[in-house]
Short mmCIF file of C-alpha atoms and ligand atoms in Angstrom, two decimals:
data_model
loop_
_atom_site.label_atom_id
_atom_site.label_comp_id
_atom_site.label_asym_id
_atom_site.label_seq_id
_atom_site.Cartn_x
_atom_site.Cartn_y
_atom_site.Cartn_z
CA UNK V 1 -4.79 -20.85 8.17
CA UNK V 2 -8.51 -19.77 8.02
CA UNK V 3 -9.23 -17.59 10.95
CA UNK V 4 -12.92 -18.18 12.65
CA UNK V 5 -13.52 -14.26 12.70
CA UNK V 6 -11.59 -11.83 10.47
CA UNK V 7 -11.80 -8.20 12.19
CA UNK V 8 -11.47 -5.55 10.44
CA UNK V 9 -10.76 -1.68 12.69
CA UNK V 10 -11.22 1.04 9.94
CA UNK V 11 -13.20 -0.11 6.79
CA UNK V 12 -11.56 3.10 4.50
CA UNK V 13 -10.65 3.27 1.17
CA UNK V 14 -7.37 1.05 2.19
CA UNK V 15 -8.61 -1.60 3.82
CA UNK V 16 -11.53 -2.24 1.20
CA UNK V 17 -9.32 -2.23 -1.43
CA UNK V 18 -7.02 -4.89 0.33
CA UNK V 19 -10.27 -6.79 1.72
CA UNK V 20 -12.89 -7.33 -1.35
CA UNK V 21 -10.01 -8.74 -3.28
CA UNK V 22 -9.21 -11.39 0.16
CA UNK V 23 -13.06 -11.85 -0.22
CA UNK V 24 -12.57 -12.61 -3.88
CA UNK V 25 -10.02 -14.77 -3.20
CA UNK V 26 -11.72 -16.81 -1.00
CA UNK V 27 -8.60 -16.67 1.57
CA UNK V 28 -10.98 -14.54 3.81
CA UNK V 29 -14.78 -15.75 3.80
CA UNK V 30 -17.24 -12.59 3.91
CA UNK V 31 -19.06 -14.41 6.76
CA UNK V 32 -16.05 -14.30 8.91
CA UNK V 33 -15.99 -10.66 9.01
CA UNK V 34 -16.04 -8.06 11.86
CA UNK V 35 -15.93 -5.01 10.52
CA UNK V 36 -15.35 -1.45 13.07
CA UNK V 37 -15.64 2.15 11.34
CA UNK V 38 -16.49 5.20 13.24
CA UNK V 39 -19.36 6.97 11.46
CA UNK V 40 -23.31 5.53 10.80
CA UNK V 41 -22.95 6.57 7.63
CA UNK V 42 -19.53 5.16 6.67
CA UNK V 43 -21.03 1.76 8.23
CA UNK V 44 -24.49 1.97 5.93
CA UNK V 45 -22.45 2.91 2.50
CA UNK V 46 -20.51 -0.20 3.00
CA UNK V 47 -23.00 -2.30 3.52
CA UNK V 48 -25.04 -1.07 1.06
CA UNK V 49 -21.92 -1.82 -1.79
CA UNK V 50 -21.60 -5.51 0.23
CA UNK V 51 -24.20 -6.05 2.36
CA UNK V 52 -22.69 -9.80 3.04
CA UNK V 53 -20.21 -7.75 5.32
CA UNK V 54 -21.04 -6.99 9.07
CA UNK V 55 -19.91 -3.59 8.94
CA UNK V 56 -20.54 -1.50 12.59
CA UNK V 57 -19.59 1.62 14.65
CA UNK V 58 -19.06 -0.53 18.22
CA UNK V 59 -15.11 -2.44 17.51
CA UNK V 60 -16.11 -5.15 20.25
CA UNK V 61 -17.04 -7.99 17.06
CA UNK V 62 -13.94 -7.04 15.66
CA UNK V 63 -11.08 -7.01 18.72
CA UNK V 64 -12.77 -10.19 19.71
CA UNK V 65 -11.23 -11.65 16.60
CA UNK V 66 -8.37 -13.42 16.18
CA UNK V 67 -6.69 -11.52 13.42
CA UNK V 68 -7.46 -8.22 13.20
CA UNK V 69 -6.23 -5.96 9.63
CA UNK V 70 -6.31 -2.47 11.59
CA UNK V 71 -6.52 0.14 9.49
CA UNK V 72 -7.38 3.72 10.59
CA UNK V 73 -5.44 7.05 10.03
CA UNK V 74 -2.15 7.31 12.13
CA UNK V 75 -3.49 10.04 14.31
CA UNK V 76 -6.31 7.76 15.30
CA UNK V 77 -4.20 5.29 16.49
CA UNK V 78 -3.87 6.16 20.10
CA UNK V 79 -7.57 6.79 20.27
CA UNK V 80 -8.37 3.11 19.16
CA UNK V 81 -5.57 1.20 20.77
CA UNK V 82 -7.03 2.91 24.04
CA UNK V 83 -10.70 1.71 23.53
CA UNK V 84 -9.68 -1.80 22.98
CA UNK V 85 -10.13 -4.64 24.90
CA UNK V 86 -7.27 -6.95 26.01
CA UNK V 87 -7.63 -10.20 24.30
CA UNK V 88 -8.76 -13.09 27.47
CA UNK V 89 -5.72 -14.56 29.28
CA UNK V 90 -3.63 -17.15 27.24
CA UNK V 91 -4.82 -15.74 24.14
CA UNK V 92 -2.51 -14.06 21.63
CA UNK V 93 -4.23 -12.42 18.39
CA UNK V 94 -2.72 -11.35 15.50
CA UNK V 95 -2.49 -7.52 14.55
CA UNK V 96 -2.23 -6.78 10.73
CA UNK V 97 -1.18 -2.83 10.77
CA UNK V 98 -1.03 -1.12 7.60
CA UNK V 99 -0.97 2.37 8.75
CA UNK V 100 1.90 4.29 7.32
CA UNK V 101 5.18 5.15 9.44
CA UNK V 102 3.87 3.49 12.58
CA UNK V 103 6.78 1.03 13.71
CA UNK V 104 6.14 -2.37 15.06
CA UNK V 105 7.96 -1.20 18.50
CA UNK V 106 5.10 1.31 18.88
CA UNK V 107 2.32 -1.30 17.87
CA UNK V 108 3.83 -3.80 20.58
CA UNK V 109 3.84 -1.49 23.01
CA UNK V 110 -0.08 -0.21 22.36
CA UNK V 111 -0.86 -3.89 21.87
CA UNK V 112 1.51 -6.01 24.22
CA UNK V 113 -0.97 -9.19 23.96
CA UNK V 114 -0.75 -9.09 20.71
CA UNK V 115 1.30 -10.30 17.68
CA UNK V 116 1.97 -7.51 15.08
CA UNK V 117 2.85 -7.07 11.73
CA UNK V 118 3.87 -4.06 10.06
CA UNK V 119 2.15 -3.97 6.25
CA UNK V 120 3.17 -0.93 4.04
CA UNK V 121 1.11 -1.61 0.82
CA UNK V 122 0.74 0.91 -2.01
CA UNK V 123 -2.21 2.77 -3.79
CA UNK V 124 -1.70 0.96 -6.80
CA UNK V 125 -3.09 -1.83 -4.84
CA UNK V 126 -6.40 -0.25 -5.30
CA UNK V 127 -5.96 -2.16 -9.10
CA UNK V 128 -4.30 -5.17 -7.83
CA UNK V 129 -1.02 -3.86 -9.63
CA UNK V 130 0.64 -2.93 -6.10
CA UNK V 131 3.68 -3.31 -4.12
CA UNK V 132 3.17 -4.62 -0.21
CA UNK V 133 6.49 -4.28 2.23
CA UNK V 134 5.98 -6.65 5.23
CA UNK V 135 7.79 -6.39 8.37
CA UNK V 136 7.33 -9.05 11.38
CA UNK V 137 7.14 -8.61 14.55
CA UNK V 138 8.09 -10.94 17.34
CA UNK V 139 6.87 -14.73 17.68
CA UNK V 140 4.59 -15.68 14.28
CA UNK V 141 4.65 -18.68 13.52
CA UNK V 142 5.73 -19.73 9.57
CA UNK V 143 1.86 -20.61 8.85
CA UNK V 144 0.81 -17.24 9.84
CA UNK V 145 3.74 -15.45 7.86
CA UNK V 146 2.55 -17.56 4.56
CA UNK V 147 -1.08 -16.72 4.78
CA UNK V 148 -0.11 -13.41 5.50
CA UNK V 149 1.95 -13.31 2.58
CA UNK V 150 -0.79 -14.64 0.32
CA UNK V 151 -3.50 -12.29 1.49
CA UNK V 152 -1.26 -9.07 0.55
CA UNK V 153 -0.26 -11.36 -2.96
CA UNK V 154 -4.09 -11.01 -3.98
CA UNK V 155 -2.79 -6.97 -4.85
CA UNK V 156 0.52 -7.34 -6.39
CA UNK V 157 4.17 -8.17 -5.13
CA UNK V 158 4.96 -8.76 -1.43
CA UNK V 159 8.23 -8.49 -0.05
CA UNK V 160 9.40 -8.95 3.07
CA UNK V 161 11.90 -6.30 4.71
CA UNK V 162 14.05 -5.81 7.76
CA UNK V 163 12.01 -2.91 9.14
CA UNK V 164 15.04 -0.54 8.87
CA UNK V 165 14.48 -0.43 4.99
CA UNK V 166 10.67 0.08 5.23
CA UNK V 167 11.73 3.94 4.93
CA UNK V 168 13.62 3.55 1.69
CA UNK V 169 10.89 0.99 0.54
CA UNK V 170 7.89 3.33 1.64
CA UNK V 171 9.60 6.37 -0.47
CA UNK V 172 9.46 4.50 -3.48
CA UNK V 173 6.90 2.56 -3.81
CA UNK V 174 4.22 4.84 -2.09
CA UNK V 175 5.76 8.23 -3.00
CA UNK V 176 6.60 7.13 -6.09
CA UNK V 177 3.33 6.65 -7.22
CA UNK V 178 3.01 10.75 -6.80
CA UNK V 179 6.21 11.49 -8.65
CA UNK V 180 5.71 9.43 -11.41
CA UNK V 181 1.95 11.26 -12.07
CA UNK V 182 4.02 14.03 -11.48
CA UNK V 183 5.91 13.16 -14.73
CA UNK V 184 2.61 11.90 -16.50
CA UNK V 185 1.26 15.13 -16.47
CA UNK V 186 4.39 16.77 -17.37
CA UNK V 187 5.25 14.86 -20.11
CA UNK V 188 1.15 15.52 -21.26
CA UNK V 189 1.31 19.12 -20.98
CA UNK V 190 5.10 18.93 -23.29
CA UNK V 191 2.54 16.79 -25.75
CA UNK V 192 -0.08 19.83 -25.76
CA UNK V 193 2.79 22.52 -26.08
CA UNK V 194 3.73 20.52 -28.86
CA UNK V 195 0.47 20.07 -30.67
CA UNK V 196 -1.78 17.05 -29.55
CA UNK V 197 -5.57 17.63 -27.88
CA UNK V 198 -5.13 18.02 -24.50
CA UNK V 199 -7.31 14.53 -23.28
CA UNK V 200 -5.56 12.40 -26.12
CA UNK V 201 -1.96 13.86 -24.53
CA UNK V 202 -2.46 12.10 -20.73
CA UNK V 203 -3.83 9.21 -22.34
CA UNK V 204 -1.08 8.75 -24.21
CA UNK V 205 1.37 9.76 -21.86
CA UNK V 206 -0.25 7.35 -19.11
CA UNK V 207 0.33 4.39 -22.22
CA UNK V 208 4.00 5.15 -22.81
CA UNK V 209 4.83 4.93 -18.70
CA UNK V 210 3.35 1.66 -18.45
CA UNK V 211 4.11 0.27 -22.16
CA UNK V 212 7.86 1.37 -20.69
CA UNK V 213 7.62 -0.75 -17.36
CA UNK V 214 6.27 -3.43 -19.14
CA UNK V 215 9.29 -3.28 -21.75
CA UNK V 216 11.96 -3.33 -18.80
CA UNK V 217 10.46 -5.35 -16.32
CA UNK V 218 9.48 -7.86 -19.28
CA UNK V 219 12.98 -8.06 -20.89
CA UNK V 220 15.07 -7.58 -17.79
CA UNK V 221 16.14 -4.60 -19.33
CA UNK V 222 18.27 -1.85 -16.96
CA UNK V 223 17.12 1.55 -17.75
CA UNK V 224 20.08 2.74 -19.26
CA UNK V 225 19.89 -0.24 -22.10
CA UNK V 226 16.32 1.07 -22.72
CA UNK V 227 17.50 4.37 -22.88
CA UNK V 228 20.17 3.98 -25.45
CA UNK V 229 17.81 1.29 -27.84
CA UNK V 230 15.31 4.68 -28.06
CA UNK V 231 18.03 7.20 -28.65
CA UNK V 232 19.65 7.00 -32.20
CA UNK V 233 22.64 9.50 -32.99
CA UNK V 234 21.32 13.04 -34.19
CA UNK V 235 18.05 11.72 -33.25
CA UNK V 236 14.81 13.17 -31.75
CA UNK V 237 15.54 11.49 -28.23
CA UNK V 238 18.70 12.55 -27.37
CA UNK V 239 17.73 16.05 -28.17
CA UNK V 240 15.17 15.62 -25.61
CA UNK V 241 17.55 13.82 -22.70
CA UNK V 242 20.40 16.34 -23.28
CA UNK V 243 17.35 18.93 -22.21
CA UNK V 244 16.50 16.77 -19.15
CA UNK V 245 19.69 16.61 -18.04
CA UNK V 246 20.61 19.91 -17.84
CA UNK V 247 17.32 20.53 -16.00
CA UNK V 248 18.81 17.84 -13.50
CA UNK V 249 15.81 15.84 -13.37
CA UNK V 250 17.50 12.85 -12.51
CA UNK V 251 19.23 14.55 -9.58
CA UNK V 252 15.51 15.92 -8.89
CA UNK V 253 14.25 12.38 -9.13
CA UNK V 254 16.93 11.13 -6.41
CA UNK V 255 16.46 13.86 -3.85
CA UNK V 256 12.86 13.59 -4.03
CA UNK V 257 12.91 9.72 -3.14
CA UNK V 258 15.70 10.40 -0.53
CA UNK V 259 13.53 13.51 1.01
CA UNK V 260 10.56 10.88 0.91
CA UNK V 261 12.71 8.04 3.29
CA UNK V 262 14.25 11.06 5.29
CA UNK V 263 10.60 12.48 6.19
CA UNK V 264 9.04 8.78 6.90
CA UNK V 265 12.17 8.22 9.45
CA UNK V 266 11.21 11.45 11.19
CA UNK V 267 7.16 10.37 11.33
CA UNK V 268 8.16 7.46 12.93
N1 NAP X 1 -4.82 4.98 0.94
C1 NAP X 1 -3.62 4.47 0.66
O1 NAP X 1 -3.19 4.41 -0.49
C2 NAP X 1 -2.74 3.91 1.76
C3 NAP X 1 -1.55 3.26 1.40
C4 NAP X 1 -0.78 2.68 2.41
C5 NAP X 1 -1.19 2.78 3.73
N2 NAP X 1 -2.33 3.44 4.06
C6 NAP X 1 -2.70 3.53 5.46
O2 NAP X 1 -4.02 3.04 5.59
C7 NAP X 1 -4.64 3.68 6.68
C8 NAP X 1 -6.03 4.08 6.28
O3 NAP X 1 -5.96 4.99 5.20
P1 NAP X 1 -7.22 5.24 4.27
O4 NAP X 1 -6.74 6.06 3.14
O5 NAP X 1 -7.92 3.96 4.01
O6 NAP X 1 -8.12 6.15 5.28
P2 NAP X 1 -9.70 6.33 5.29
O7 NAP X 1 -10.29 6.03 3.95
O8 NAP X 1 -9.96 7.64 5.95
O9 NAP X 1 -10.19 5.18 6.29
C9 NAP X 1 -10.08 5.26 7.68
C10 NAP X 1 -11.13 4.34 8.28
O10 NAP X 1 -10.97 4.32 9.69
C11 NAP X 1 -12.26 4.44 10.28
N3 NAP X 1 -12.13 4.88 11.66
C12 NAP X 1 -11.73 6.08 12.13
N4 NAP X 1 -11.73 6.08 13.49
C13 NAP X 1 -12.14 4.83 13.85
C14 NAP X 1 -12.36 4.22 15.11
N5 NAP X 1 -12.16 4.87 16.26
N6 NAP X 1 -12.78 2.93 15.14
C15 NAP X 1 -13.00 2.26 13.97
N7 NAP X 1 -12.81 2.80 12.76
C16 NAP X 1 -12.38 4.07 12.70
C17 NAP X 1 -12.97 5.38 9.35
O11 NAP X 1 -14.37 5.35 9.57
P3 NAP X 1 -15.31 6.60 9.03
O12 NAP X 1 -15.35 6.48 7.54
O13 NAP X 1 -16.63 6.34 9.65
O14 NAP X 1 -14.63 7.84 9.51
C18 NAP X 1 -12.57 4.77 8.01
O15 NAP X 1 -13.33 3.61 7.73
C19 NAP X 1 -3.76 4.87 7.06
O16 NAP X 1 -3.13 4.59 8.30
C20 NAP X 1 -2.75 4.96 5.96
O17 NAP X 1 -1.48 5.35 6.46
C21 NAP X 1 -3.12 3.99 3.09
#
C-alpha cells in the first residue's frame, strides 16, 4: 500500500522523527508529501533541513490526502479538526493520530468520514530504539493495518493493543522513559558522592542501564535472576539493595507507573 499523497497535519519534533525514518525507508516517498504546520517559520526550518518536503502553513494539500499522520498538540485538536475539510462523497481517508490520550471514540466523532487509528509511540523513537502501541479503529482493511504496522516498525517495536490497555501501555513506555532518567541521574550523582568526576558518572551510569537491558532482554533473563547473578553473599550489591529496599523504591517504582495509567485515563 503506497498512498498517492502522504499528508502530514503538524510537522513537530514527533512527527519528523517518525517521518524522515518512513522517508528513509522508502515506505513513504518524499514526493508524496503534504506537509501542514502553523507558523512561516516552522514551515522554512523544515524545509531548509529537507527541502525535498512540501512543508506549508495552509492544511488543504494535506487533508486532501488519503492518509493523513496528524500530529499536533492535544489542545490543538479541536482547532484543526474544525478547519478541515470533509473528504468528497464516497471517499474514506485514513487518519494516523499519534497525539497522546486522545481516544479513537473522540477522533471518530471529530472525523466521522474518516478511518482512524490511535498510535501511541515513544520518545525513544527519536533513535529508532522505541516502543509504538497501535489501536484500530473501525473498518481497515488487513493491507492498511500491515503497512501501518511497518511504517511505526522503521522506530522500534509495534504492538498492537485493545485500546483499554493503551493507559497501562502509555505509563510505561512513555513515562517510563522519565523515570528511568530519573534513576540515571540518581544513580550518577551516588557515583559522584562516591568519588568519580561528575561527566564520567552519567556516562557511565547511562552504559550500565542499557548494558543491563541488553543483558535481560538478550538472555531472556527475569529481573530477579539478574539480580541474584550480581549479588554474591556479604557482597557489595546486596549492601546496596538492602538500602533500596528500605527506601521502598520498588514500591516507588510501582505507584509511579500506576499514577502514570491513572492520570492518562482521566486526560482521556
Ligand atoms: N514528543 C514525543 O515524544 C511524543 C510522544 C508520543 C506522542 N506525542 C504526541 O505527538 C504530538 C505532537 O507532539 P510534538 O512533541 O511533536 O509537538 P510539537 O513539536 O510542538 O509539534 C506540533 C506541530 O503541530 C503544528 N501545528 C500546530 N497547530 C497547527 C495547525 N493548526 N495546523 C497544522 N499544524 C499545526 C506545529 O507547527 P508550529 O511549529 O508552526 O507551531 C508543529 O509542527 C502530541 O499530540 C503528542 O501528544 C509526542
Amino acid at each position: 500500500m503506497s498512498p498517492t499523497t502522504f499528508g502530514v497535519i503538524g510537522l513537530g519534533r514527533m512527527a519528523q522523527a517518525l517521518l524522515f525514518p518512513w522517508l528513509d525507508s522508502g515506505l513513504v516517498a518524499s514526493a508524496a508529501v503534504r506537509a501542514a504546520v502553523a507558523s512561516e517559520a516552522s514551515a522554512q526550518r523544515i524545509r531548509a533541513h529537507r527541502a525535498d518536503l512540501q512543508v506549508a502553513t495552509d492544511a488543504a494539500a494535506a487533508w486532501s490526502s488519503p492518509v493523513v499522520l496528524l500530529a499536533v498538540k492535544p489542545q490543538q485538536l479541536e482547532a484543526v479538526a474544525a478547519a478541515a475539510p470533509t473528504p468528497l462523497a464516497g471517499e474514506t481517508p485514513l487518519l494516523l493520530s499519534v497525539l497522546a490520550g486522545v481516544r479513537l471514540a473522540r477522533l471518530q466523532s471529530l472525523f466521522p468520514a474518516w478511518k482512524v487509528v490511535r498510535a501511541v509511540p515513544n520518545t525513544p523513537c527519536l533513535v529508532r530504539a522505541g516502543l509504538t502501541g497501535l489501536a484500530w479503529g473501525d473498518g481497515l482493511s488487513t493491507d492498511q493495518k500491515v503497512w501501518i504496522q511497518e511504517l511505526f516498525s522503521q522506530v522500534g517495536e509495534v504492538l498492537e493493543l485493545p485500546e483499554a490497555q493503551l493507559d497501562a501501555f502509555l505509563a510505561l513506555t512513555s513515562s517510563g522513559p522519565a523515570f528511568v532518567a530519573l534513576v540515571a541521574d540518581a544513580l550518577a550523582d551516588g557515583a559522584v558522592a562516591a568519588g568519580l568526576p561528575r561527566q564520567q558518572a552519567h556516562r557511565l551510569a547511562h552504559r550500565t542501564l542499557a548494558g543491563t537491558a541488553a543483558l535481560l532482554q538478550e538472555q531472556d533473563l527475569h529481573p530477579a535472576e539478574l539480580r541474584d547473578m550480581v549479588s554474591s553473599p556479604g557482597g557489595t550489591t546486596i549492601a546496596g539493595i538492602r538500602v533500596l529496599e528500605r527506601s521502598g523504591l520498588r514500591s516507588a517504582l510501582i505507584e509511579a507507573v500506576v499514577a502514570a495509567a491513572e492520570r492518562s485515563r482521566e486526560l482521556g
